[in-house]
Structure formats: structure tokens, C-alpha cells
Amino acid sequence: MHKDYLPPMRKFALRMPAPIRFLCVGSIGLFTDLCVFTLLNTFIRQVFVSRALSLLIATIVTWRINRIVTFAVSGRHIHDEIGRYLTVTLIAQGISYATFSLLILTHSIALPQVALVLGAAAAALFSYNGHRLFSFAPRNGGIDSAIRTHSDE
């Protein structure tokens, strides 16, 4: 393939502002989270274990997609970048999980998926800024250079 070739979906995604791309990726992650949680909770009936495992799987999915679509190459070794991503994600997922747990334990929510969505929403703002300013921040660059643009390709 020609070095300037971009697949149509990637080209389309790069036309959107980075926060919108991040929200789209987050929506995919949330959908993954909800599906995995619902499936696991149906079979193992352990709401907190199901939630922890669904968070792990959703985190892997969103890291890969954010790396491709949302943020520019940081110039860091892949292990450094994953470590940074996991640091921010653990804090964000901690916010999400704490919100989820608090709602489940204090409000006896009949549908735990509602608590899952509210927890994800609580963590989204922290997550975007943490990834933009830390996880995918360029080794030698300003904040704005962490955002992937069409010209990066």
C-alpha cells in the first residue's frame, strides 16, 4: 500500500476533534464493558467480580483503539506508554468502580448496568485529560501535539 493511504474509517475519524474521537472510543469501551459485565454476571452471579473483569477487558479494547485513532505517537517505548496508560486508567477505573459500588451498596439499584454507566460517566473527564496530558503525551512536545491529526499519518 502507498505510505499515504488511510483506510476510510480512520480517515473519517481523524476529521473529528480529539475529544469526540475519545468519546466514540469510550462508547465502544462502555458497550464492551456492559456486554461483558452482563454476560459474566448472568453466569457467575458475582456483581463485583463481574465488574472488575469487564473493566479489564474494556480497558484493553480502549487502549488499542485510542492508540490508533485518538492520540498521536508519543515517541515512548511501548512498555512505557502502556504503563502510563494503565496508571491513568487504574485511577479512572477506580473512580468508575467506586461510583458503581457506592450506588449498588447504598441505593440497591435493581439494574446494575445503570450504576455501571454512571460510574463510567464519572470517570470520563479525568480519563481524557489524564491520557492526553500523561499517557500519550509526547516525549518532547507540548500538550497539543499529543492529539492525533490527519497530518500525523
Short mmCIF file of C-alpha atoms in Angstrom, two decimals:
data_model
loop_
_atom_site.label_atom_id
_atom_site.label_comp_id
_atom_site.label_asym_id
_atom_site.label_seq_id
_atom_site.Cartn_x
_atom_site.Cartn_y
_atom_site.Cartn_z
CA MET A 1 0.00 0.00 0.00
CA HIS A 2 1.03 3.55 -0.59
CA LYS A 3 2.53 5.18 2.52
CA ASP A 4 -0.08 7.97 2.45
CA TYR A 5 -3.03 5.57 2.26
CA LEU A 6 -5.53 5.75 5.13
CA PRO A 7 -8.42 3.33 5.49
CA PRO A 8 -11.75 5.17 5.01
CA MET A 9 -12.93 4.74 8.63
CA ARG A 10 -9.65 6.06 10.00
CA LYS A 11 -9.73 8.99 7.59
CA PHE A 12 -13.28 9.76 8.72
CA ALA A 13 -12.33 9.50 12.41
CA LEU A 14 -9.39 11.87 12.00
CA ARG A 15 -11.72 14.61 10.76
CA MET A 16 -13.42 14.73 14.16
CA PRO A 17 -11.97 16.68 17.10
CA ALA A 18 -9.95 14.53 19.51
CA PRO A 19 -12.45 14.79 22.39
CA ILE A 20 -15.19 13.47 20.09
CA ARG A 21 -12.95 10.60 18.96
CA PHE A 22 -12.18 9.86 22.61
CA LEU A 23 -15.90 9.78 23.44
CA CYS A 24 -16.54 7.46 20.47
CA VAL A 25 -13.79 5.12 21.65
CA GLY A 26 -15.16 5.39 25.17
CA SER A 27 -18.59 4.43 23.85
CA ILE A 28 -17.10 1.31 22.28
CA GLY A 29 -15.38 0.59 25.59
CA LEU A 30 -18.61 1.18 27.50
CA PHE A 31 -20.51 -1.14 25.16
CA THR A 32 -17.80 -3.78 25.64
CA ASP A 33 -17.94 -3.24 29.40
CA LEU A 34 -21.73 -3.56 29.51
CA CYS A 35 -21.80 -6.70 27.35
CA VAL A 36 -19.01 -8.47 29.22
CA PHE A 37 -20.45 -7.46 32.60
CA THR A 38 -23.95 -8.64 31.68
CA LEU A 39 -22.65 -11.92 30.30
CA LEU A 40 -20.41 -12.64 33.28
CA ASN A 41 -22.98 -11.56 35.84
CA THR A 42 -25.57 -13.82 34.20
CA PHE A 43 -23.36 -16.85 34.70
CA ILE A 44 -21.27 -16.23 37.82
CA ARG A 45 -23.75 -14.01 39.72
CA GLN A 46 -20.97 -12.09 41.46
CA VAL A 47 -21.64 -8.45 40.63
CA PHE A 48 -18.29 -7.09 41.89
CA VAL A 49 -16.17 -9.81 40.27
CA SER A 50 -18.09 -9.42 37.00
CA ARG A 51 -17.49 -5.67 37.13
CA ALA A 52 -13.76 -5.99 37.76
CA LEU A 53 -13.32 -8.42 34.84
CA SER A 54 -15.46 -6.32 32.49
CA LEU A 55 -13.36 -3.25 33.35
CA LEU A 56 -10.17 -5.12 32.50
CA ILE A 57 -11.43 -6.23 29.10
CA ALA A 58 -12.86 -2.80 28.26
CA THR A 59 -9.53 -1.19 29.21
CA ILE A 60 -7.61 -3.36 26.75
CA VAL A 61 -10.11 -2.56 23.99
CA THR A 62 -9.97 1.20 24.55
CA TRP A 63 -6.18 1.34 24.81
CA ARG A 64 -5.77 -0.27 21.39
CA ILE A 65 -8.38 1.93 19.72
CA ASN A 66 -7.17 5.16 21.37
CA ARG A 67 -3.62 4.34 20.29
CA ILE A 68 -4.77 4.06 16.65
CA VAL A 69 -7.42 6.77 16.41
CA THR A 70 -7.29 9.41 19.14
CA PHE A 71 -3.74 10.16 20.21
CA ALA A 72 -0.55 10.73 18.22
CA VAL A 73 2.54 8.61 18.67
CA SER A 74 4.19 9.67 21.92
CA GLY A 75 7.73 8.64 20.99
CA ARG A 76 7.91 6.49 24.11
CA HIS A 77 8.73 2.80 24.21
CA ILE A 78 5.51 0.76 24.04
CA HIS A 79 6.03 -0.57 27.59
CA ASP A 80 6.40 2.96 28.96
CA GLU A 81 3.26 4.06 27.18
CA ILE A 82 1.28 1.06 28.42
CA GLY A 83 2.49 1.74 31.96
CA ARG A 84 1.35 5.34 31.73
CA TYR A 85 -1.97 4.29 30.20
CA LEU A 86 -2.54 1.75 32.97
CA THR A 87 -1.71 4.33 35.65
CA VAL A 88 -4.31 6.80 34.38
CA THR A 89 -6.78 4.04 33.63
CA LEU A 90 -6.45 2.49 37.08
CA ILE A 91 -7.28 5.84 38.67
CA ALA A 92 -10.17 6.46 36.24
CA GLN A 93 -11.46 2.91 36.64
CA GLY A 94 -11.11 3.33 40.40
CA ILE A 95 -13.41 6.34 40.15
CA SER A 96 -15.78 4.32 37.99
CA TYR A 97 -15.70 1.24 40.23
CA ALA A 98 -16.10 3.29 43.43
CA THR A 99 -19.10 5.12 41.95
CA PHE A 100 -20.57 1.79 40.81
CA SER A 101 -20.02 0.18 44.21
CA LEU A 102 -21.38 3.14 46.13
CA LEU A 103 -24.55 3.15 44.03
CA ILE A 104 -25.02 -0.61 44.33
CA LEU A 105 -24.44 -0.66 48.09
CA THR A 106 -26.36 2.49 49.05
CA HIS A 107 -29.22 2.58 46.58
CA SER A 108 -29.84 -1.13 45.96
CA ILE A 109 -30.13 -0.45 42.25
CA ALA A 110 -32.13 -3.25 40.65
CA LEU A 111 -30.35 -2.89 37.32
CA PRO A 112 -26.58 -2.76 37.99
CA GLN A 113 -25.93 -1.65 34.40
CA VAL A 114 -27.29 1.79 35.38
CA ALA A 115 -24.65 2.06 38.09
CA LEU A 116 -22.02 0.91 35.58
CA VAL A 117 -22.94 3.70 33.12
CA LEU A 118 -23.00 6.35 35.85
CA GLY A 119 -19.59 5.19 37.09
CA ALA A 120 -18.18 5.37 33.57
CA ALA A 121 -19.53 8.89 33.14
CA ALA A 122 -17.94 9.97 36.42
CA ALA A 123 -14.54 8.76 35.20
CA ALA A 124 -14.66 10.05 31.59
CA LEU A 125 -13.40 13.63 32.11
CA PHE A 126 -10.49 12.54 34.29
CA SER A 127 -9.63 9.79 31.84
CA TYR A 128 -9.48 12.02 28.74
CA ASN A 129 -7.29 14.62 30.38
CA GLY A 130 -5.07 12.04 32.04
CA HIS A 131 -4.45 10.24 28.77
CA ARG A 132 -3.96 13.48 26.84
CA LEU A 133 -1.61 15.04 29.38
CA PHE A 134 0.22 11.95 30.63
CA SER A 135 -0.34 8.61 28.90
CA PHE A 136 0.06 9.73 25.30
CA ALA A 137 1.90 13.00 25.98
CA PRO A 138 4.81 13.30 23.58
CA ARG A 139 8.26 12.75 24.99
CA ASN A 140 9.40 16.15 23.69
CA GLY A 141 6.38 18.22 22.82
CA GLY A 142 3.52 20.32 24.03
CA ILE A 143 0.09 19.22 25.07
CA ASP A 144 -1.47 19.83 21.68
CA SER A 145 1.00 17.54 19.94
CA ALA A 146 -0.47 14.55 21.83
CA ILE A 147 -3.60 14.72 19.71
CA ARG A 148 -3.63 12.71 16.51
CA THR A 149 -4.50 14.68 13.39
CA HIS A 150 -4.78 13.77 9.73
CA SER A 151 -1.35 15.29 9.12
CA ASP A 152 0.21 12.76 11.54
CA GLU A 153 -0.36 9.94 9.09
#
